[in-house]
Short mmCIF file of C-alpha atoms and ligand atoms in Angstrom, two decimals:
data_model
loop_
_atom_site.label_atom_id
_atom_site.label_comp_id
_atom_site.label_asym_id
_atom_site.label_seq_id
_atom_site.Cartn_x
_atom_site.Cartn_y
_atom_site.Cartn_z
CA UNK A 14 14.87 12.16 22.20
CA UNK A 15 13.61 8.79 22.19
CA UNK A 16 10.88 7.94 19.79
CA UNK A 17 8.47 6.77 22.53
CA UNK A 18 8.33 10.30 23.00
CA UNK A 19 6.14 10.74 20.08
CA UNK A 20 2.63 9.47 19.64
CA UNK A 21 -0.07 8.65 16.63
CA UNK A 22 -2.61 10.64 17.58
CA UNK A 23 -5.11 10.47 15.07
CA UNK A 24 -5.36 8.46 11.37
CA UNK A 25 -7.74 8.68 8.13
CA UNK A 26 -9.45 6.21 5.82
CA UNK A 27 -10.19 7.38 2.37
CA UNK A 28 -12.26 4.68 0.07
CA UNK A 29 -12.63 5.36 -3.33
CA UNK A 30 -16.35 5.63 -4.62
CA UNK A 31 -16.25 2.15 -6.80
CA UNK A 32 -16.17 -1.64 -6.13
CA UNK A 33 -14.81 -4.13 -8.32
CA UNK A 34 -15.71 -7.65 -7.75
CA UNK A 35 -13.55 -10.74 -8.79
CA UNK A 36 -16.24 -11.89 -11.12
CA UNK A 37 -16.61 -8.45 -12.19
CA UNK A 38 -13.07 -8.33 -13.35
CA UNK A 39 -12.55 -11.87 -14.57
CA UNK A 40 -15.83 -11.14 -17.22
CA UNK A 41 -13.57 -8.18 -18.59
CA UNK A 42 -10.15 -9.82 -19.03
CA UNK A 43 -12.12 -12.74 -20.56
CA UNK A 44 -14.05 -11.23 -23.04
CA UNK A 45 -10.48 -8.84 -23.91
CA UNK A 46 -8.33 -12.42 -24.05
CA UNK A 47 -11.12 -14.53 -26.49
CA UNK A 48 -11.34 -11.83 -28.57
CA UNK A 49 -7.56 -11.51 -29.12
CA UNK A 50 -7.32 -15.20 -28.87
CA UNK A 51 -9.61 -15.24 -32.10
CA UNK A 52 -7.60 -12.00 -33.71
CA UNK A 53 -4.45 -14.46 -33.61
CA UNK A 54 -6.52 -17.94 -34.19
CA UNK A 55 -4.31 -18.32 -37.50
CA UNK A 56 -1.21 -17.88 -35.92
CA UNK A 57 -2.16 -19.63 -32.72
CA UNK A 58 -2.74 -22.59 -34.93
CA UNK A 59 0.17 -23.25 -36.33
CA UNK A 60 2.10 -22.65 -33.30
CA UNK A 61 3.59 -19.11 -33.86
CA UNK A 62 2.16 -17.90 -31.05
CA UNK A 63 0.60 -19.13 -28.07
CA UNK A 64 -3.21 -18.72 -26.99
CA UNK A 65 -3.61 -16.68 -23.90
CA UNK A 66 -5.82 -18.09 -20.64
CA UNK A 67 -8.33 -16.90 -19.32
CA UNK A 68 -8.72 -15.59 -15.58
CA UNK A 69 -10.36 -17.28 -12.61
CA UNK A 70 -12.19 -15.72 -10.21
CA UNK A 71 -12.00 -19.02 -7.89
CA UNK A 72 -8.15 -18.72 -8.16
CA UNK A 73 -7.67 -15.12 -7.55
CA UNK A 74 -9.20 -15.34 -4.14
CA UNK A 75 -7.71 -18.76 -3.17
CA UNK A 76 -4.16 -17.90 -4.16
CA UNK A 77 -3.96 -14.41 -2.48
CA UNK A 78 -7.79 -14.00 -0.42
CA UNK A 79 -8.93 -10.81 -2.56
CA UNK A 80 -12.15 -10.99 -2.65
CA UNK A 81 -13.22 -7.41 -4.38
CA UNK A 82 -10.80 -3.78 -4.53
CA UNK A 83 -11.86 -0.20 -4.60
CA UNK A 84 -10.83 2.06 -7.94
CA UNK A 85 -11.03 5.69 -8.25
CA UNK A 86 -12.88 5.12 -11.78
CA UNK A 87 -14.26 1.62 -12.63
CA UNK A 88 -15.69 2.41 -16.18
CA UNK A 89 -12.14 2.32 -18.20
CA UNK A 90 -10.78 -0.83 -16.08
CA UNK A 91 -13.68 -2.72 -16.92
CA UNK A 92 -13.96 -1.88 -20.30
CA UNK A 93 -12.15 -5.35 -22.09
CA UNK A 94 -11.02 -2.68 -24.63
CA UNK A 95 -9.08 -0.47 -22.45
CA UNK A 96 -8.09 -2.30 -18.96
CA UNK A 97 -6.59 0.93 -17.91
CA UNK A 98 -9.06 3.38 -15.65
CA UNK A 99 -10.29 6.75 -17.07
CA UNK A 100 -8.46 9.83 -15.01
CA UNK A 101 -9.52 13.05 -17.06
CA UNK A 102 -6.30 15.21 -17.18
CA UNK A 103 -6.70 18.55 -14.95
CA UNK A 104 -5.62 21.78 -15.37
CA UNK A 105 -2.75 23.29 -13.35
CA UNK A 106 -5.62 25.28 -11.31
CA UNK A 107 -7.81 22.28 -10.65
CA UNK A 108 -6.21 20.23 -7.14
CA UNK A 109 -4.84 16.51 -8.51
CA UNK A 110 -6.72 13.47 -7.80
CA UNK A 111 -4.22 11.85 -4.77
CA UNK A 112 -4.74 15.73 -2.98
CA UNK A 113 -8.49 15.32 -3.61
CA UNK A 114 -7.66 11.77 -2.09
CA UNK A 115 -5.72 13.30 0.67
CA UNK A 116 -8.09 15.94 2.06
CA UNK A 117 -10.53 13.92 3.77
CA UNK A 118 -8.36 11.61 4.82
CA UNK A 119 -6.15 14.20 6.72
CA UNK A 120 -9.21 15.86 8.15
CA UNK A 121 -10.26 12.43 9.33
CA UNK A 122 -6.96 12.35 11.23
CA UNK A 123 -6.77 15.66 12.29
CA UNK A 124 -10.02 15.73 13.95
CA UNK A 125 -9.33 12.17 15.85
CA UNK A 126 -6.16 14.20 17.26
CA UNK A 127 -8.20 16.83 17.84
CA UNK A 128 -5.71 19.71 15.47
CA UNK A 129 -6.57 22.38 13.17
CA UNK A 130 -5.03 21.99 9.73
CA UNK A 131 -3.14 25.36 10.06
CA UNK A 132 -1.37 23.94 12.72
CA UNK A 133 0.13 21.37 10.61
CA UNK A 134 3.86 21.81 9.85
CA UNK A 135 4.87 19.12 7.89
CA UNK A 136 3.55 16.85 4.99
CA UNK A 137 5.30 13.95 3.97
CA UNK A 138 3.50 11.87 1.02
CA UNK A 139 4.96 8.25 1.01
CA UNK A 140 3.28 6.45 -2.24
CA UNK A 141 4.32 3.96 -4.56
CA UNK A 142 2.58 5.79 -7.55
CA UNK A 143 2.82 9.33 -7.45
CA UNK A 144 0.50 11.24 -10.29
CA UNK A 145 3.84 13.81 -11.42
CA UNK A 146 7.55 14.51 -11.06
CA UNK A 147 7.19 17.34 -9.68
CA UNK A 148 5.98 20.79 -7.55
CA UNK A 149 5.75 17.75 -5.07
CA UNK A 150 2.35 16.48 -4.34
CA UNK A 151 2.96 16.83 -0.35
CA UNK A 152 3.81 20.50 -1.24
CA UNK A 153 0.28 21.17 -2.95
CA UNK A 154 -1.61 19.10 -0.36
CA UNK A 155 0.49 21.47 2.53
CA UNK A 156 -0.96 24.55 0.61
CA UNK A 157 -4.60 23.04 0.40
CA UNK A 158 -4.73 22.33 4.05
CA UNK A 159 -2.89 25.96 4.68
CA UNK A 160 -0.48 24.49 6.82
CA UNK A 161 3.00 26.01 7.44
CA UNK A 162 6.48 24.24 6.97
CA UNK A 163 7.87 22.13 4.79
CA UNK A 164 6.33 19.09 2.56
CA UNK A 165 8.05 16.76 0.23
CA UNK A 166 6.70 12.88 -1.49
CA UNK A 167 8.87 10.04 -1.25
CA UNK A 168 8.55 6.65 -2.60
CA UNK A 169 9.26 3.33 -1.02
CA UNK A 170 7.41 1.25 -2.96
CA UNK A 171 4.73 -0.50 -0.98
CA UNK A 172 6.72 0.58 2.87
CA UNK A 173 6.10 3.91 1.83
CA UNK A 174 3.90 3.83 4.60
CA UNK A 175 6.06 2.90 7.97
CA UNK A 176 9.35 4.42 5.92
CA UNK A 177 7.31 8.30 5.91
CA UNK A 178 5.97 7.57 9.62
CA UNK A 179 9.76 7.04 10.41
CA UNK A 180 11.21 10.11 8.73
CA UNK A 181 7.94 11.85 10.38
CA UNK A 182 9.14 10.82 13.88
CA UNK A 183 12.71 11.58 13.21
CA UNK A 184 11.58 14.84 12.29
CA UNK A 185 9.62 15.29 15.79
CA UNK A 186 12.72 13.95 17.66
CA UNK A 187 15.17 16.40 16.03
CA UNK A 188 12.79 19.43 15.96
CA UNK A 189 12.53 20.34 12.73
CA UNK A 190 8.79 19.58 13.13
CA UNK A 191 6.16 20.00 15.51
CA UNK A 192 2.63 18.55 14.18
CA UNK A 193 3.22 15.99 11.18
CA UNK A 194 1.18 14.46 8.62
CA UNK A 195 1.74 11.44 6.80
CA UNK A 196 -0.60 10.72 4.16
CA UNK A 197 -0.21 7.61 1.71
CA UNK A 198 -2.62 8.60 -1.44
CA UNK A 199 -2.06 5.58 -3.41
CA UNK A 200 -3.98 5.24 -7.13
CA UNK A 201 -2.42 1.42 -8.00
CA UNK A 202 -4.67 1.14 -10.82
CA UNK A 203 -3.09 3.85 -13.05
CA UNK A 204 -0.30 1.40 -12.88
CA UNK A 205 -1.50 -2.13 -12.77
CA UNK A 206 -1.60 -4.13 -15.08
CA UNK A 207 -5.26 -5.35 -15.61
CA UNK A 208 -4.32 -6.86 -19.06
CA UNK A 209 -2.25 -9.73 -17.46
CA UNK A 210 -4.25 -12.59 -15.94
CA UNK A 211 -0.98 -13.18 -13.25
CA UNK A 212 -1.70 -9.76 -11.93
CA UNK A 213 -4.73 -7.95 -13.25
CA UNK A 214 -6.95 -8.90 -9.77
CA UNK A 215 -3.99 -7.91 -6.95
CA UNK A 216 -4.36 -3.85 -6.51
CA UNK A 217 -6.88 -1.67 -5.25
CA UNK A 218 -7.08 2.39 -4.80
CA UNK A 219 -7.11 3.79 -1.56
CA UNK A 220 -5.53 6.51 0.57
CA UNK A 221 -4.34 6.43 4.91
CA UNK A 222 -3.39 9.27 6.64
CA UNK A 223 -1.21 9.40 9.79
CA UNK A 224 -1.09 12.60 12.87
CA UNK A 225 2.03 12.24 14.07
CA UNK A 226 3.22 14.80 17.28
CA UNK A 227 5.35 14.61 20.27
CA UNK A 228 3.60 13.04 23.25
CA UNK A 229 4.30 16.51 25.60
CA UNK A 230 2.54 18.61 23.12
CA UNK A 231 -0.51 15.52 22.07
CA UNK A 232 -3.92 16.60 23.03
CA UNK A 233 -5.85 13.77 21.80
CA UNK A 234 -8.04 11.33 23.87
CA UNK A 235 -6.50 8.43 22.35
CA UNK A 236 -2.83 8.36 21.89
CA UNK A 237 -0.06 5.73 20.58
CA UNK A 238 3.61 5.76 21.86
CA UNK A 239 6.12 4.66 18.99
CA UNK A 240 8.21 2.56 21.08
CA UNK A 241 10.59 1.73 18.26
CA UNK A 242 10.77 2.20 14.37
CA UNK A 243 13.11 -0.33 12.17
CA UNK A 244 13.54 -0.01 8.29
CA UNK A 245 15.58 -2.25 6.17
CA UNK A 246 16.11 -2.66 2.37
CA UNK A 247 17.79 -5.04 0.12
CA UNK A 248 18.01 -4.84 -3.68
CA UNK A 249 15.98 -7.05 -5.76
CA UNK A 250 14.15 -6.99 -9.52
CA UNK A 251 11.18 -10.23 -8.38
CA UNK A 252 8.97 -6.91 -8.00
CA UNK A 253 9.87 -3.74 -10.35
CA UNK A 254 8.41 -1.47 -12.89
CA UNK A 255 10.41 1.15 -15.15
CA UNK A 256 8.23 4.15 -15.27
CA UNK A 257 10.97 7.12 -15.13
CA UNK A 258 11.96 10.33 -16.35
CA UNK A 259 14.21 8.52 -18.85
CA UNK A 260 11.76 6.38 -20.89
CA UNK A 261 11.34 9.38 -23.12
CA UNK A 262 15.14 9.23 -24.09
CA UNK A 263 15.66 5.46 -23.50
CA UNK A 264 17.34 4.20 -26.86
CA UNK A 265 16.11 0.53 -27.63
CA UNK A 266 13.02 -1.08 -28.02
CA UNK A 267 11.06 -1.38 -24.70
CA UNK A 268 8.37 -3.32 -23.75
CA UNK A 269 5.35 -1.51 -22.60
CA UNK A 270 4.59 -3.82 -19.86
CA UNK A 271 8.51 -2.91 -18.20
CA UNK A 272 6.80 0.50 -17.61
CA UNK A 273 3.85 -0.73 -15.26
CA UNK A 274 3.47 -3.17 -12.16
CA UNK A 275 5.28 -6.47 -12.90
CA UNK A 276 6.52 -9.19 -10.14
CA UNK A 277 7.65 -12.79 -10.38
CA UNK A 278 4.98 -13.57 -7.05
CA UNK A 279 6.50 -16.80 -6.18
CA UNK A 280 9.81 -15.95 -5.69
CA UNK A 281 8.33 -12.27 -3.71
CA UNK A 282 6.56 -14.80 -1.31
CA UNK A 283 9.70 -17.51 -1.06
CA UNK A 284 12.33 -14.38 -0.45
CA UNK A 285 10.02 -11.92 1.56
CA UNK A 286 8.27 -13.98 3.90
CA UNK A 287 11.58 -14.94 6.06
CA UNK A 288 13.02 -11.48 5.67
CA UNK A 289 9.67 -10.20 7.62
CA UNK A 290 9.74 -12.70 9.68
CA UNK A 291 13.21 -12.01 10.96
CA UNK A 292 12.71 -8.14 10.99
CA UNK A 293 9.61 -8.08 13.32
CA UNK A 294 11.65 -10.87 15.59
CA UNK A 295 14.60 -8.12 15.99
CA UNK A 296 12.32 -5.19 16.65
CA UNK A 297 10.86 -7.09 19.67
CA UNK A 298 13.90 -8.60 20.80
CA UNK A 299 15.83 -4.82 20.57
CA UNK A 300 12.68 -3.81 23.09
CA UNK A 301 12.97 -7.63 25.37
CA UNK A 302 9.42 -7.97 24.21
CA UNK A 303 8.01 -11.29 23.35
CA UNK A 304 5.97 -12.23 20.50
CA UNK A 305 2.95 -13.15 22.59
CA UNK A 306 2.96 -10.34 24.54
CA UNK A 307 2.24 -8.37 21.08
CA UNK A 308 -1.79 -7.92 20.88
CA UNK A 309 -1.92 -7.13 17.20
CA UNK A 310 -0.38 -7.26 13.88
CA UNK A 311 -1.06 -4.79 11.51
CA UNK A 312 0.42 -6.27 8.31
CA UNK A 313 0.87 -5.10 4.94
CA UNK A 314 -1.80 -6.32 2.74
CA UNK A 315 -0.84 -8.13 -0.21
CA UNK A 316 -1.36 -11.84 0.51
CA UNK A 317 -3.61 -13.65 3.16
CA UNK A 318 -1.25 -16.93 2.87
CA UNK A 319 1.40 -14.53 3.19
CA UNK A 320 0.74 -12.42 6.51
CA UNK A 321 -0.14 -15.89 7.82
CA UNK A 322 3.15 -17.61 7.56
CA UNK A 323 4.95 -14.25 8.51
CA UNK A 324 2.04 -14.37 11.98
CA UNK A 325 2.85 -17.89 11.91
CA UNK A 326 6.95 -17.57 11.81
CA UNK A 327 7.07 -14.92 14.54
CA UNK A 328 3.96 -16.18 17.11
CA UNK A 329 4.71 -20.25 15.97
CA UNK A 330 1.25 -20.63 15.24
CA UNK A 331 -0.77 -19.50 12.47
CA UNK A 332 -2.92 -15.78 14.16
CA UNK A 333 -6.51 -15.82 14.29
CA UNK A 334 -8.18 -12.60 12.39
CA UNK A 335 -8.09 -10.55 15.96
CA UNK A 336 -4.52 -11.04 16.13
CA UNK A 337 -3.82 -10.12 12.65
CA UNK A 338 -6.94 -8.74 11.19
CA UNK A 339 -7.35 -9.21 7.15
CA UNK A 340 -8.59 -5.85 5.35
CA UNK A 341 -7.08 -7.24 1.72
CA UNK A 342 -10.32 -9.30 1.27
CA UNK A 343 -12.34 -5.80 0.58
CA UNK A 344 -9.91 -3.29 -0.08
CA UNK A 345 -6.92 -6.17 -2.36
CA UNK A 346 -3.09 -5.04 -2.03
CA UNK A 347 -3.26 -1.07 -1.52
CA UNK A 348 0.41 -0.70 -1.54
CA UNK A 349 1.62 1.32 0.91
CA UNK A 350 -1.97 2.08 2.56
CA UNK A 351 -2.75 -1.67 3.57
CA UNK A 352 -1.04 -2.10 6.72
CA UNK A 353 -2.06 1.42 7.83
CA UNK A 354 -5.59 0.39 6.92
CA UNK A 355 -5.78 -2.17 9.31
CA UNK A 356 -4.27 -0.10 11.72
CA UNK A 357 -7.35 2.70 11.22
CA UNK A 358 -9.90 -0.05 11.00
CA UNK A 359 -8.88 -1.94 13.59
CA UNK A 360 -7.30 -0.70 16.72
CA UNK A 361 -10.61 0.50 18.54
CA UNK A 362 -10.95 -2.44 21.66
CA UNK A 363 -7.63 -2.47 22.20
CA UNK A 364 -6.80 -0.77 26.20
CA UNK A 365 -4.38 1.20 27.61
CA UNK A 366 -0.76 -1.11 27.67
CA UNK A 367 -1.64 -3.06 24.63
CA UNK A 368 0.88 -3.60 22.27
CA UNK A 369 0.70 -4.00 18.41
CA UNK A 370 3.53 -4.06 15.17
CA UNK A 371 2.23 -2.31 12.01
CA UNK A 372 4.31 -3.74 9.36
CA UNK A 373 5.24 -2.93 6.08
CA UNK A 374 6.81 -5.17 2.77
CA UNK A 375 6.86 -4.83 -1.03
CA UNK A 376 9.17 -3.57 -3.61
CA UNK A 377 12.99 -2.68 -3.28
CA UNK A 378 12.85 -5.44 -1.02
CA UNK A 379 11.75 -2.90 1.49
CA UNK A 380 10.42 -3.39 5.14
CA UNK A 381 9.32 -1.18 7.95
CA UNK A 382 7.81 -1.43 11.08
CA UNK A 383 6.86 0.48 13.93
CA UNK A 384 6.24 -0.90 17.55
CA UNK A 385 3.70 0.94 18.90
CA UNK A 386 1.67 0.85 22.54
CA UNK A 387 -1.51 2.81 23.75
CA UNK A 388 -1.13 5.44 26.10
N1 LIG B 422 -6.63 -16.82 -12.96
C1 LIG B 422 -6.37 -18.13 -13.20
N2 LIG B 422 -5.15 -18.65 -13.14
C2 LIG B 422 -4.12 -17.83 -12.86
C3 LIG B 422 -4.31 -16.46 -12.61
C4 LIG B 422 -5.63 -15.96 -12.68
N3 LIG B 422 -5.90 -14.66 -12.46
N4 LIG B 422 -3.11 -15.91 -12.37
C5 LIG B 422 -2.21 -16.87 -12.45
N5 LIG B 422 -2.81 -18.05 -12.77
C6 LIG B 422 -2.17 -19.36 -12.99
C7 LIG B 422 -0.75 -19.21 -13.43
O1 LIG B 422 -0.67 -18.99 -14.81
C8 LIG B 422 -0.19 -20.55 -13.02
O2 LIG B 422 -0.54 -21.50 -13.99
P1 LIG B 422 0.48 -22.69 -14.38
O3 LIG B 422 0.64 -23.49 -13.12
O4 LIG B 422 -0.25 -23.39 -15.47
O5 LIG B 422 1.74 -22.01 -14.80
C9 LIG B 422 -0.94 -20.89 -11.73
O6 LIG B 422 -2.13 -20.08 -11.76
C10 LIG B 422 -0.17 -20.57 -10.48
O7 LIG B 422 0.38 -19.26 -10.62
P2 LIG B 422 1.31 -18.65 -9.53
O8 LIG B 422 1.77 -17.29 -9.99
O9 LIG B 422 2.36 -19.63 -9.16
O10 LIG B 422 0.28 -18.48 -8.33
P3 LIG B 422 0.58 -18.16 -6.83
O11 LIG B 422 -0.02 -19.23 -6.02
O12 LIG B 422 1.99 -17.80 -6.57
O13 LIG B 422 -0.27 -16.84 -6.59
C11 LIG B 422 0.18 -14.47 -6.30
C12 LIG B 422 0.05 -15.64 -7.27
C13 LIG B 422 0.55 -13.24 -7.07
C14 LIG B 422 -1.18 -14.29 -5.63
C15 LIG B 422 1.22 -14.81 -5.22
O14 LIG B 422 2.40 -15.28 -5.80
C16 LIG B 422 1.57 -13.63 -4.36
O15 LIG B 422 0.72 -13.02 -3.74
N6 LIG B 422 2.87 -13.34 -4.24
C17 LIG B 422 3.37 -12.25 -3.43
C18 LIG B 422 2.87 -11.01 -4.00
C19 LIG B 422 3.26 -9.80 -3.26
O16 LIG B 422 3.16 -9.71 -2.08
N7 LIG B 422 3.71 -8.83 -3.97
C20 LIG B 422 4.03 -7.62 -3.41
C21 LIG B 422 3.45 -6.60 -4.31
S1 LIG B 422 3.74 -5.08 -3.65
#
């Protein structure tokens, strides 16, 4: 079956409940780096160890167009003495915080593509954080909803996103499915680092949620054929972070930092930019489509300069914001949720034909991308 035969019929926003401005997160790391600056003033002094600089709000939004992020709890990441937000520990009764995430996103979705929950029969979480090892979130947010079939998480760093809605519509081709959800809960602050001024302003919370079913079965007033889906992956450490189930038996000293969000940015943008470029230029080419004749872009949202010169390498000009809208200015990098953000947020003047590429990048290197047209 070919995967135009199955449509997105319906998708979810969820926004966390809290804000955080540039300034408001600049004041924090400052007051957190002068006081440890004066701790080490001694040894600073004599050259032993090197004073640390302050943040910039005027940078932050200049180098990468973040202008504010959402957090599940903005208390703990703006205290200067913790950097870390508070996420009281719940009891194996209680549903976890990226279900209680999930939920009304998924409703959201379910109600554009006009389904019952208990018709759902299959969850996939894609997620670049997920909150435990294991019974698989996707398997307790299948139970909450009281859907039928099978749920698992998988992790593709920040393509989560377009990798799930890809093993979603394989799973609608093959039949092992017939109404999916793909839901990307993402909580990047539990593992940002918002003690290091090269990173501390790039992630926000948020969580997207995708109806995916096959176009003879789709009831939904508004409907989007997935003409083609590509995925592609090629090792690299620029972007990595060593959380596993072997740091409590790692012998050797590690650094606490390995075990969080770390990337060497220049060298993400120099190597990922062309790689994306080329990518979306195959996917159009497999379907004899041409780049103008492609409405919209929904990128991934990690970098304004970024999705420009990957608009700019496939159209040869640089978009304007209704080609390839920006939602990183309000919401910052949400991993794997970004791309489907802009997809959710805007999609609603587009007509009947149109075309439009949501597009995924990040970690692995890993990129995905779906083609998609309305019905
Ligand atoms: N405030 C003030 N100055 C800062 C700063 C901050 N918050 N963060 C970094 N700087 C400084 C650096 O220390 C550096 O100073 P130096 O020139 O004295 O060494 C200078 O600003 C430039 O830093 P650099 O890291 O080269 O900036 P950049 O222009 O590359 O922008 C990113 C940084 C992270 C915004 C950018 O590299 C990026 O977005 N890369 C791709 C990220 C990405 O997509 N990652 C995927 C994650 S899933």
């Amino acid at each position: 079956m070919p995967s135009a035969d199955v449509v997105i019929t319906g998708t979810g926003l969820f926004t966390p409940p809290y804000s955080i401005s540039n300034a408001e997160l600049v004041a924090s790391l400052t007051v957190s780096v002068n006081e440890w600056n004066a701790a080490h003033a001694s040894e600073i002094a004599v050259g032993a160890r090197e004073a640390r600089q302050v943040p910039d709000a005027e940078f932050i939004e200049k180098a990468s167009g973040i202008k504010s992020r959402f957090v599940m709890n903005k208390d703990g990441v703006l205290d200067p003495h913790r950097l870390r937000p508070h996420l009281p520990l719940r009891g194996e009764d209680e549903l976890g915080l990226q279900a209680e995430m999930a939920l009304p996103a998924i409703h959201e979705a379910l109600a554009q593509a006009g389904r019952r929950p208990d018709e759902v029969d299959c969850v996939i979480v894609g997620c670049s954080n997920l909150q435990r090892a294991y019974p698989a979130v996707a398997i307790e947010i299948q139970a909450a909803l009281g859907a039928s079939g099978w749920a698992y998480d998988m992790n593709v760093a920040c393509s989560s996103a377009t990798f799930s809605i890809q093993s979603g519509v394989d799973a609608l081709c093959n039949g092992s499915a017939n109404l999916v959800v793909v839901v990307n809960p993402e909580i990047t602050s539990g593992h940002n680092n918002f003690a290091m001024r090269d990173h501390h302003f790039i992630f926000g919370d948020a969580c997207t949620a995708i109806v995916l079913e096959r176009a003879a079965d789709a009831i939904a007033s508004e409907q989007w054929e997935v003409l083609r889906g590509r995925l592609q992956t090629k090792f690299s450490n620029a972007i990595r972070n060593d959380f596993g189930f072997l740091n409590p038996s790692e012998d050797g000293e590690r650094d606490p930092m390995e075990l969080v969000f770390r990337q060497r940015g220049q060298q993400v943008f120099k190597e990922v930019c062309p790689m994306v470029v080329g990518h979306i230029r195959e996917q159009l080419d497999a379907l004899t489509l041409e780049p103008s004749g492609v409405r919209r872009f929904w990128l991934h949202q990690a970098n304004l300069k970024m999705n420009q010169l990957i608009a700019k390498g496939v159209l040869g000009r640089v978009p304007n914001e209704d080609e390839a809208p920006v939602i990183l200015d309000r919401y910052a990098n949400t991993s794997s949720a970004g791309s489907v953000i802009a997809f959710h947020l805007h999609r609603g003047d587009l007509v009947s034909g149109d075309l439009g590429v949501i597009c995924s990048f990040g970690a692995g290197y890993s990129i995905g991308s779906q083609v998609v047209r309305k019905r």
